[in-house]
XYZ file of C-alpha atoms in Angstrom:
686
model
C 19.197 -8.170 -8.360
C 20.724 -8.501 -11.826
C 22.816 -5.456 -12.641
C 22.448 -5.757 -16.441
C 18.734 -4.982 -16.569
C 17.641 -2.211 -18.908
C 15.765 0.524 -17.081
C 13.831 3.619 -18.063
C 11.848 5.809 -15.707
C 9.777 8.907 -15.122
C 9.719 9.611 -11.386
C 7.969 6.684 -9.704
C 6.967 5.086 -13.043
C 9.572 2.738 -14.470
C 10.215 -0.285 -16.668
C 12.863 -2.961 -16.078
C 13.558 -5.503 -18.815
C 16.229 -7.832 -20.135
C 18.592 -6.798 -22.914
C 16.057 -7.541 -25.664
C 13.240 -5.582 -24.027
C 11.370 -8.675 -22.825
C 10.037 -8.916 -19.275
C 9.562 -12.291 -17.657
C 9.443 -11.803 -13.915
C 10.771 -14.363 -11.473
C 11.615 -13.963 -7.774
C 15.259 -13.384 -8.707
C 14.616 -11.200 -11.784
C 12.449 -8.222 -10.773
C 11.491 -7.028 -14.244
C 8.221 -5.375 -15.195
C 6.304 -2.165 -15.657
C 5.838 -0.430 -12.306
C 3.762 2.518 -11.168
C 2.323 3.676 -7.860
C 4.184 0.929 -5.922
C 2.607 -1.834 -8.040
C 3.875 -4.022 -10.892
C 1.399 -3.580 -13.748
C 3.200 -5.931 -16.162
C 5.103 -9.027 -15.096
C 5.184 -10.594 -18.589
C 5.875 -8.768 -21.855
C 7.392 -11.056 -24.470
C 7.854 -10.520 -28.202
C 8.090 -13.311 -30.779
C 8.293 -13.280 -34.588
C 6.918 -16.417 -36.248
C 7.143 -18.117 -32.876
C 10.825 -17.293 -32.348
C 12.199 -15.212 -29.486
C 14.212 -12.165 -30.470
C 17.931 -11.535 -29.931
C 19.635 -8.183 -29.499
C 21.974 -6.731 -32.095
C 22.329 -3.352 -30.369
C 20.655 -1.079 -27.861
C 20.476 2.699 -27.547
C 19.201 4.647 -24.538
C 19.243 8.311 -25.604
C 17.505 9.510 -22.449
C 16.317 8.301 -19.064
C 12.758 7.846 -20.318
C 13.390 6.046 -23.620
C 15.326 3.115 -25.050
C 15.629 1.452 -28.466
C 16.383 -2.222 -29.099
C 17.600 -3.457 -32.483
C 16.614 -7.121 -32.763
C 16.473 -10.197 -34.990
C 14.348 -13.338 -34.565
C 16.210 -16.393 -33.332
C 19.902 -16.507 -32.515
C 22.000 -13.775 -34.191
C 24.869 -14.864 -36.417
C 27.521 -13.127 -38.476
C 27.342 -15.804 -41.163
C 23.726 -15.637 -42.310
C 22.091 -12.501 -43.679
C 18.951 -11.849 -41.671
C 15.829 -11.472 -43.825
C 13.923 -9.647 -41.085
C 14.795 -7.361 -38.187
C 12.840 -5.523 -35.511
C 13.199 -2.115 -33.906
C 11.603 -1.868 -30.490
C 11.260 1.746 -29.247
C 10.088 2.171 -25.654
C 9.094 5.252 -23.684
C 7.703 5.967 -20.231
C 6.021 9.337 -19.856
C 3.156 9.015 -17.429
C 2.403 5.626 -19.017
C 4.264 2.952 -21.004
C 4.428 3.067 -24.800
C 6.183 0.700 -27.198
C 6.583 1.181 -30.944
C 7.336 -2.008 -32.908
C 8.759 -1.816 -36.405
C 9.280 -5.018 -38.417
C 11.550 -4.635 -41.466
C 11.538 -7.016 -44.441
C 15.048 -7.140 -45.918
C 14.202 -9.567 -48.739
C 13.252 -8.734 -52.307
C 9.905 -10.511 -51.962
C 6.657 -10.052 -50.093
C 6.864 -11.707 -46.687
C 4.308 -12.829 -44.120
C 4.969 -12.694 -40.397
C 3.138 -13.525 -37.203
C 4.028 -11.005 -34.529
C 3.021 -11.966 -31.002
C 3.195 -9.983 -27.763
C 2.411 -12.038 -24.656
C 1.254 -9.985 -21.676
C 0.336 -10.711 -18.058
C 0.498 -9.083 -14.649
C 0.739 -10.349 -11.082
C 0.090 -6.857 -9.588
C 2.667 -7.509 -6.901
C 3.423 -4.680 -4.497
C 6.874 -3.256 -5.107
C 7.644 -3.944 -1.459
C 7.172 -7.700 -2.058
C 9.122 -8.105 -5.299
C 11.381 -11.132 -5.018
C 9.201 -12.887 -2.433
C 6.679 -15.649 -2.972
C 3.135 -14.573 -2.178
C -0.316 -16.007 -2.941
C -2.679 -13.245 -4.116
C -5.299 -12.397 -1.524
C -7.565 -10.907 -4.171
C -8.851 -11.861 -7.624
C -6.859 -11.582 -10.848
C -8.802 -11.141 -14.081
C -8.217 -10.809 -17.819
C -10.751 -9.647 -20.377
C -10.885 -8.302 -23.913
C -13.109 -5.292 -24.494
C -13.340 -2.986 -27.532
C -10.080 -4.272 -28.950
C -8.199 -3.719 -25.685
C -6.722 -6.199 -23.250
C -7.619 -5.514 -19.628
C -5.560 -7.180 -16.899
C -6.765 -6.517 -13.396
C -6.625 -7.240 -9.697
C -9.404 -6.641 -7.173
C -9.342 -7.063 -3.419
C -12.331 -5.435 -1.734
C -12.012 -1.721 -2.666
C -8.406 -2.092 -3.804
C -8.472 -2.169 -7.605
C -5.579 -1.964 -10.073
C -5.856 -2.482 -13.827
C -3.549 -2.598 -16.838
C -5.039 -1.529 -20.160
C -3.242 -2.462 -23.391
C -4.237 -1.026 -26.765
C -2.671 -1.002 -30.225
C -2.736 1.334 -33.219
C -2.808 -1.517 -35.769
C -5.431 -4.278 -35.975
C -4.613 -7.306 -33.839
C -6.215 -10.484 -32.574
C -6.480 -9.745 -28.893
C -6.929 -12.586 -26.430
C -6.596 -12.794 -22.655
C -2.907 -13.664 -22.899
C -1.752 -11.033 -25.386
C -1.937 -9.681 -28.932
C -1.247 -11.337 -32.295
C -0.617 -9.592 -35.622
C -0.717 -11.410 -38.972
C 1.068 -9.063 -41.330
C 2.369 -8.889 -44.890
C 5.290 -6.611 -45.762
C 6.309 -5.602 -49.266
C 9.865 -6.159 -50.500
C 12.279 -4.019 -48.484
C 9.291 -2.534 -46.677
C 8.310 -2.174 -43.069
C 5.308 -2.433 -40.751
C 4.778 -0.462 -37.541
C 2.395 -0.482 -34.622
C 2.394 1.337 -31.296
C 1.229 -0.360 -28.112
C -0.060 1.792 -25.257
C 0.010 0.381 -21.730
C -1.659 2.252 -18.877
C -1.531 1.353 -15.211
C -4.702 2.498 -13.473
C -5.423 3.051 -9.779
C -9.192 2.656 -9.881
C -11.888 4.000 -7.610
C -15.169 2.111 -7.112
C -16.707 4.185 -9.953
C -14.007 2.979 -12.371
C -12.170 6.321 -12.556
C -8.420 6.631 -12.026
C -7.894 8.080 -8.558
C -4.895 10.172 -9.603
C -6.787 12.022 -12.315
C -9.127 13.405 -9.674
C -6.418 14.296 -7.160
C -3.805 15.558 -9.603
C -4.757 15.689 -13.294
C -1.610 15.987 -15.418
C -2.523 17.610 -18.734
C 0.844 19.389 -18.640
C 2.756 16.096 -19.026
C 1.882 14.963 -22.533
C 4.463 12.326 -23.258
C 7.912 12.136 -24.741
C 8.023 15.623 -26.274
C 7.137 17.201 -22.938
C 9.834 15.209 -21.147
C 12.420 16.159 -23.774
C 11.578 19.835 -23.380
C 11.531 19.569 -19.600
C 14.949 17.883 -19.528
C 16.463 20.583 -21.734
C 15.081 23.240 -19.383
C 16.316 21.348 -16.299
C 19.857 21.024 -17.654
C 19.826 24.606 -18.873
C 18.949 25.925 -15.411
C 21.699 23.963 -13.656
C 25.212 25.394 -13.299
C 27.531 24.474 -16.153
C 30.645 22.527 -15.164
C 33.912 22.001 -17.005
C 36.906 20.125 -15.645
C 40.268 18.999 -16.955
C 39.499 15.513 -15.660
C 36.766 14.068 -17.893
C 35.221 11.614 -15.364
C 34.003 14.535 -13.243
C 32.289 16.174 -16.215
C 30.699 12.868 -17.160
C 29.351 11.974 -13.733
C 28.182 15.564 -13.170
C 25.987 15.477 -16.265
C 24.844 11.922 -15.534
C 23.863 13.012 -12.029
C 21.835 15.955 -13.293
C 19.996 13.721 -15.768
C 19.317 11.071 -13.117
C 18.046 13.724 -10.707
C 15.607 14.789 -13.403
C 14.563 11.170 -13.875
C 13.993 10.610 -10.150
C 11.776 13.641 -9.635
C 8.637 12.374 -7.936
C 5.605 14.516 -8.854
C 3.687 14.959 -5.617
C -0.088 14.851 -5.657
C -0.487 17.674 -3.142
C 1.591 20.296 -5.004
C 0.709 20.468 -8.673
C 3.732 20.787 -10.912
C 6.223 20.305 -8.064
C 8.530 17.367 -7.433
C 10.857 15.947 -4.825
C 13.448 13.206 -5.310
C 12.237 9.610 -5.223
C 14.695 7.480 -3.263
C 15.827 5.098 -6.004
C 15.155 2.431 -8.591
C 13.812 -0.202 -8.278
C 13.135 -0.825 -4.587
C 12.499 2.714 -3.401
C 10.715 4.565 -6.201
C 8.403 6.094 -3.636
C 7.926 9.094 -1.393
C 10.509 8.993 1.394
C 11.939 11.202 4.120
C 15.653 10.628 4.662
C 16.662 10.261 1.008
C 15.063 13.437 -0.359
C 16.306 15.480 2.615
C 19.915 14.352 2.235
C 19.722 14.540 -1.561
C 18.337 18.068 -1.391
C 21.186 19.029 0.945
C 23.724 17.689 -1.530
C 22.276 19.470 -4.550
C 21.264 22.814 -3.012
C 23.957 24.794 -4.888
C 22.734 23.346 -8.170
C 18.943 22.940 -8.003
C 17.447 24.467 -4.831
C 13.820 23.916 -5.881
C 13.975 20.261 -4.833
C 14.639 21.328 -1.252
C 11.621 23.586 -0.850
C 9.225 20.977 -2.269
C 10.749 18.353 0.028
C 10.349 20.618 3.044
C 6.738 21.461 2.260
C 5.624 17.907 1.531
C 7.318 16.404 4.568
C 5.907 19.212 6.688
C 2.395 18.413 5.453
C 2.634 14.815 6.640
C 4.648 15.454 9.801
C 3.673 13.208 12.695
C 0.785 14.512 14.790
C -0.261 11.669 17.127
C 1.153 8.639 18.916
C 0.557 5.640 16.650
C 2.487 2.495 17.536
C 1.695 0.725 14.250
C 3.264 3.495 12.187
C 5.933 4.456 14.754
C 4.401 7.913 14.572
C 5.033 10.615 17.162
C 4.132 14.336 17.198
C 6.702 16.342 15.261
C 8.389 13.326 13.686
C 9.259 13.335 9.982
C 8.253 10.229 8.062
C 10.537 7.513 6.743
C 8.401 6.543 3.731
C 4.944 6.415 2.211
C 3.824 3.633 -0.109
C 0.567 2.980 -1.969
C 0.620 -0.753 -2.669
C -1.741 -3.483 -1.571
C 0.128 -4.362 1.620
C -0.085 -0.767 2.763
C -3.756 -0.429 1.830
C -4.691 -3.397 4.037
C -2.285 -2.426 6.832
C -0.240 -5.581 6.513
C 2.714 -3.183 6.584
C 2.734 0.281 8.167
C 3.870 2.412 5.215
C 0.835 4.680 5.018
C 2.978 6.540 6.089
C 5.664 4.972 8.266
C 7.711 7.101 10.680
C 10.372 4.587 11.762
C 13.412 6.827 11.327
C 15.216 8.721 14.072
C 17.347 10.905 11.805
C 14.776 12.473 9.479
C 13.452 14.915 12.082
C 16.682 16.757 12.972
C 17.723 16.569 9.303
C 14.505 18.414 8.393
C 15.599 21.416 10.475
C 19.107 21.267 9.006
C 17.740 21.354 5.461
C 15.419 24.267 6.232
C 18.287 26.347 7.582
C 20.683 25.425 4.765
C 17.993 26.233 2.205
C 17.609 29.753 3.594
C 21.377 30.270 3.784
C 21.657 29.519 0.059
C 18.495 31.124 -1.272
C 17.642 33.911 1.176
C 14.036 32.666 1.090
C 12.934 33.905 4.502
C 9.277 33.427 3.597
C 9.665 29.639 3.605
C 11.382 29.739 7.003
C 8.426 31.675 8.413
C 5.928 29.468 6.570
C 7.409 26.317 8.119
C 8.077 27.723 11.599
C 5.515 25.474 13.285
C 6.872 22.375 11.552
C 10.468 23.226 12.479
C 9.561 23.938 16.097
C 7.658 20.646 16.273
C 10.707 18.840 14.901
C 12.988 20.457 17.465
C 10.515 19.581 20.207
C 10.487 15.942 19.038
C 14.260 15.681 19.608
C 13.854 16.282 23.338
C 10.345 14.960 23.983
C 10.197 11.726 21.991
C 13.701 11.200 20.605
C 15.202 11.218 24.105
C 13.751 7.869 25.185
C 16.202 7.446 28.065
C 15.968 11.000 29.391
C 19.714 11.612 29.103
C 19.757 14.193 26.308
C 20.491 11.827 23.400
C 18.346 10.711 20.471
C 17.545 7.019 20.827
C 15.391 4.692 18.772
C 13.278 1.658 19.546
C 10.372 0.590 17.416
C 6.830 0.920 18.735
C 5.564 -1.500 16.078
C 6.781 -4.837 17.428
C 5.295 -6.835 14.539
C 7.029 -5.388 11.495
C 8.596 -2.071 12.422
C 12.294 -1.497 11.799
C 14.796 -2.424 14.492
C 17.411 0.006 13.203
C 16.051 3.483 12.548
C 19.214 5.259 11.444
C 20.421 5.371 7.828
C 22.082 1.989 8.289
C 18.781 0.159 8.642
C 19.716 -3.458 7.937
C 19.259 -5.738 10.973
C 22.961 -6.356 11.684
C 24.310 -2.909 10.726
C 24.803 -1.751 14.327
C 27.161 -4.043 16.209
C 29.980 -4.187 18.725
C 33.574 -4.524 17.556
C 33.372 -8.285 18.144
C 30.137 -8.617 16.121
C 27.640 -8.864 18.974
C 24.375 -7.001 18.452
C 23.550 -4.347 21.061
C 20.403 -4.191 23.117
C 17.666 -1.676 22.437
C 17.091 1.207 22.534
C 20.114 2.395 20.582
C 21.645 5.839 20.199
C 23.900 5.919 17.132
C 26.582 8.570 17.093
C 25.530 10.448 13.952
C 22.052 11.026 15.404
C 23.649 13.109 18.139
C 25.579 15.087 15.552
C 22.372 15.782 13.657
C 20.623 16.844 16.874
C 23.499 19.203 17.712
C 23.458 20.728 14.228
C 19.658 21.055 14.256
C 19.747 22.962 17.551
C 22.495 25.327 16.346
C 20.634 25.973 13.106
C 17.257 26.190 14.850
C 18.716 28.862 17.095
C 19.706 30.934 14.067
C 16.233 30.623 12.604
C 14.572 31.530 15.922
C 16.757 34.593 16.395
C 16.683 35.946 12.842
C 13.225 34.968 11.571
C 10.911 33.887 14.372
C 11.616 36.811 16.718
C 12.280 34.479 19.636
C 15.746 35.188 21.086
C 14.965 33.347 24.322
C 14.250 30.144 22.396
C 17.453 30.681 20.406
C 19.472 31.046 23.604
C 17.948 27.857 24.987
C 18.723 25.858 21.852
C 22.330 27.074 21.822
C 22.743 26.185 25.483
C 21.313 22.712 24.864
C 23.605 22.240 21.875
C 26.684 23.149 23.904
C 25.668 20.742 26.655
C 25.041 17.985 24.111
C 28.469 18.491 22.544
C 30.239 18.277 25.875
C 28.257 15.230 26.984
C 28.704 13.464 23.647
C 32.469 13.905 23.583
C 32.619 12.401 27.048
C 30.284 9.424 26.574
C 30.989 8.309 22.988
C 34.779 8.586 22.886
C 36.419 5.147 22.762
C 39.658 5.675 24.674
C 41.539 2.581 23.522
C 40.761 3.222 19.853
C 40.668 7.028 19.812
C 37.451 7.301 17.829
C 33.756 7.740 18.568
C 31.625 4.691 19.325
C 29.135 3.663 16.681
C 26.388 3.862 19.299
C 25.337 3.459 22.924
C 23.192 0.438 23.705
C 20.204 0.204 26.017
C 22.483 -0.372 29.007
C 24.571 2.695 28.235
C 27.554 0.702 26.952
C 29.643 1.940 24.056
C 28.983 -0.024 20.847
C 32.646 0.139 19.946
C 32.772 -0.823 16.251
C 34.781 1.505 14.002
C 32.481 2.773 11.267
C 31.936 5.491 8.695
C 29.378 7.104 10.989
C 32.193 9.052 12.632
C 32.557 11.011 9.381
C 29.036 12.391 9.742
C 30.073 13.856 13.076
C 32.476 16.140 11.218
C 29.901 17.753 8.962
C 27.570 18.237 11.922
C 30.295 20.041 13.889
C 29.959 18.079 17.125
C 33.575 16.825 17.134
C 35.987 18.585 19.485
C 38.754 20.301 17.535
C 41.419 18.402 19.451
C 40.001 15.074 18.271
C 39.274 15.903 14.633
C 42.724 14.939 13.372
C 42.402 11.455 14.844
C 39.006 11.014 13.194
C 40.455 12.100 9.843
C 43.310 9.634 10.338
C 40.869 6.778 10.909
C 38.698 7.716 7.938
C 41.640 7.685 5.531
C 43.398 4.793 7.234
C 43.588 1.302 5.704
C 40.817 -0.151 7.865
C 38.157 2.268 6.623
C 39.484 3.613 3.305
C 39.416 1.075 0.468
C 41.178 3.227 -2.114
C 37.828 4.063 -3.711
C 36.121 5.415 -0.617
C 35.348 5.012 3.069
C 33.779 1.683 4.015
C 30.637 1.619 6.113
C 32.388 -0.700 8.588
C 36.118 -1.092 9.100
C 38.052 -4.228 8.311
C 38.782 -6.284 11.408
C 35.342 -5.679 12.915
C 33.367 -8.810 13.731
C 30.675 -8.281 11.092
C 32.840 -6.745 8.378
C 31.876 -7.966 4.916
C 33.034 -6.081 1.799
C 29.738 -6.870 0.075
C 27.526 -6.585 3.162
C 24.902 -3.886 2.647
C 25.868 -1.670 5.607
C 28.809 -3.621 7.028
C 31.691 -2.997 4.649
C 30.460 -1.583 1.347
C 31.276 1.923 0.120
C 28.316 4.306 -0.228
C 28.976 7.359 -2.426
C 26.607 9.631 -0.493
C 28.232 8.623 2.802
C 31.604 9.564 1.364
C 30.368 12.892 0.006
C 29.160 13.967 3.447
C 32.375 12.713 5.043
C 34.437 14.768 2.588
C 32.260 17.809 3.323
C 32.905 17.313 7.040
C 36.654 16.967 6.514
C 36.672 20.306 4.670
C 34.772 21.888 7.549
C 37.571 20.937 9.936
C 40.310 21.984 7.514
C 41.385 18.568 6.207
C 41.436 19.535 2.552
C 43.880 16.873 1.368
C 41.838 14.091 2.972
C 38.600 15.460 1.513
C 40.281 15.572 -1.898
C 41.406 11.941 -1.642
C 37.829 10.831 -0.998
C 36.495 12.988 -3.837
C 39.100 11.611 -6.214
C 38.341 8.009 -5.229
C 34.573 8.354 -5.669
C 34.818 10.208 -8.988
C 37.334 7.652 -10.221
C 34.884 4.895 -9.251
C 32.116 6.645 -11.211
C 34.174 6.195 -14.377
C 33.782 2.410 -14.010
C 29.982 2.807 -13.744
C 29.684 4.959 -16.901
C 29.193 8.040 -14.748
C 26.222 6.666 -12.785
C 27.272 5.904 -9.230
C 25.259 3.071 -7.675
C 23.815 3.181 -4.186
C 26.737 1.083 -2.905
C 29.686 -0.907 -4.165
C 32.044 -3.433 -2.655
C 34.522 -2.456 0.028
C 37.319 -4.589 -1.385
C 40.803 -3.079 -1.330
C 41.430 -1.284 -4.593
C 44.662 -3.194 -5.069
C 42.762 -6.486 -4.848
C 40.070 -5.940 -7.497
C 41.453 -3.150 -9.674
C 37.951 -1.773 -10.202
C 34.924 -1.164 -7.982
C 32.464 -4.058 -7.665
C 28.798 -3.055 -7.677
C 26.603 -4.409 -4.900
C 23.980 -6.641 -6.523
C 21.119 -5.337 -4.374
C 21.916 -1.665 -4.849
C 19.424 0.821 -6.246
C 20.574 2.508 -9.446
C 19.857 5.253 -10.175
C 19.588 6.213 -6.517
C 18.978 9.775 -5.377
C 21.616 9.834 -2.639
C 24.319 8.463 -4.941
C 23.213 10.836 -7.697
C 23.674 13.805 -5.376
C 27.128 12.703 -4.192
C 29.196 14.116 -7.100
C 27.468 17.469 -6.692
C 28.307 17.722 -2.994
C 31.874 16.686 -3.833
C 32.082 19.567 -6.336
C 30.870 21.951 -3.636
C 33.509 20.530 -1.278
C 36.368 20.757 -3.787
C 35.522 24.358 -4.649
C 34.905 25.283 -1.012
C 31.516 26.827 -1.746
C 29.736 28.325 1.251
C 27.206 31.143 1.678
C 28.420 34.031 3.809
C 25.810 36.713 4.260
C 24.741 37.784 0.792
C 27.888 36.434 -0.849
C 29.145 33.063 -2.006
C 32.614 32.297 -0.685
C 34.825 30.175 -2.948
C 37.865 28.486 -1.388
C 39.068 25.832 -3.861
C 41.285 22.927 -2.823
C 41.736 20.449 -5.673
C 43.816 17.293 -5.976
C 46.197 17.530 -8.915
C 44.187 15.105 -11.012
C 41.262 17.526 -11.314
C 43.382 20.281 -12.868
C 40.870 23.089 -13.267
C 37.168 23.170 -12.384
C 34.821 25.890 -13.610
C 31.277 26.002 -12.266
C 29.262 28.732 -13.941
C 25.919 30.295 -12.977
C 25.583 28.988 -9.413
C 22.111 30.030 -8.196
C 21.524 31.571 -4.786
C 20.637 34.680 -2.831
C 23.386 36.455 -4.792
C 21.660 35.760 -8.120
C 24.014 33.770 -10.369
C 27.779 33.613 -9.825
C 30.770 31.621 -11.099
C 33.354 29.623 -9.181
C 36.743 28.581 -10.553
C 39.321 26.369 -8.928
C 42.736 25.289 -10.185
C 45.471 23.134 -8.746
C 48.057 25.860 -9.332
C 46.098 28.569 -7.542
C 44.442 27.469 -4.314
C 43.626 30.954 -3.118
C 40.431 31.929 -1.279
C 38.107 33.986 -3.359
C 34.531 35.193 -3.608
C 32.485 36.248 -6.601
C 29.189 38.060 -6.723
């Protein structure tokens, strides 16, 4: 995907365009207006007197709006333009564009303004792939509006385009014949709505979740001010941290996905453009990262995922009782069960992570009511670990797809087909048990035991979970330890063999707590060694492994969220210097991305490239990457709930100087945390 596309968004509604604001979709350029997993505009092109427009400047004051300053034809410094155009675009529940044409001459001027419009109504899941529509596309003009639509049996999507100024509307767009006085201007506003229609012609969403409270740009501006005002305020001597912290908070606001089932509540969408949908893994891990800053995302995530928790055995959807979903999509391919995303449960990590998030949420907020409310869901998740996750009956979580047609082969966070491999590059047999899944299972059992003992009045269940966790830890450290490399295997294959590639997954074992103390130093050494650490961050796969590729999606790139959790785990085991090196590398990389960390960037050695290289297929903004700087701040300041208090144990690399984080929300109310390089003393504030 092109990385220079201009993007604005409001949750799962977004617009991608070129630098002039035009959208002309091709398989390699995924531009358009998207909503509800469907592209509602694939063509949106502006011309003045038949000439395309060129960009003089662009301004994006917020995540939901952008302004383009344009001239017809090719711009030049040597000819004074007689006309210019300001194109102001907003997404706020729908898509709105305000066009202003300015006449810079001293005479009346006539112009023909044309906006070409079309839609292919492609499912977001199929963007970039050739596909012949299975339904019927239509275009019609009615009451001065252009209607673009797609119908396939009961599946009906429609784009409605209207304008505030008179226009000649045809089935391919809108034409304005205008006259502008000397040094005058002309303005019109185009409204574009993407409708999910029922058989009676009504928008489905208005009947499930009417949104009178979201009334456009002014509402979003007010909401963003409130969101930023509620978050802790951060200052730091090193400017890149301040910049990426604010950028992350703004992007988190942008990615909030308003859920139909809970009016006024939102959870993080996974990322733009490919995953602007309801997911499982991404919102859980994002909510974990941002708990000290905005805990409300966690409780909405827990409730929504609990509502759609697996209840039956369904091979098509890889569903099992107690399992937490991977994703839910609403596009055409899902509606006709060509793909199983309605919802799809093909993820082995989401279920233990659900329990981890529930426990961490209570530790921070003291919200015991939610723990009791979701007791059945948490127990079902814990039961899934042993009943359905343990395919081989040996006490480990394994995965193997039930859907043999188009289910996912890899059901850990590294989902790409070749992400799990032996050191020499061979692919292992199925089922597979990746190492971090066992860490998550261990952590879920330890945390589940705390919940059972303190909130569910079930000490016997708590004792059982703790016993199982201890047995899992002992067994894991025996079976996964690669003796000749002194690290944990990436996975076990279906024959019980160690999948011996050296990978970043071993860092997740630290934050889960499953690593034996005697082995933690060796793991830290590997993580910060030259094979895994690029200078910017920890690579997903070490150099020298058979499938290593510095720009391979899961086989050599650096993922900011991965690094944030690794740093958190290093702090847990006392490796503060190593955690600080990772934090410094990731925050330094953010400076090269204007504060917005992408989903992934190249694993090249820092000395080779001099700056981080963005992965072309990466989502940006992406919820996991957006949460990474916040978890790194927590790690640097050593923030951890202890009873009713917040413990602060700062450990900062020299470059950060001083960090102040004010008004941290939690069960203690609001407290401050301050860390300096000169004074690395433990402290707590209430």
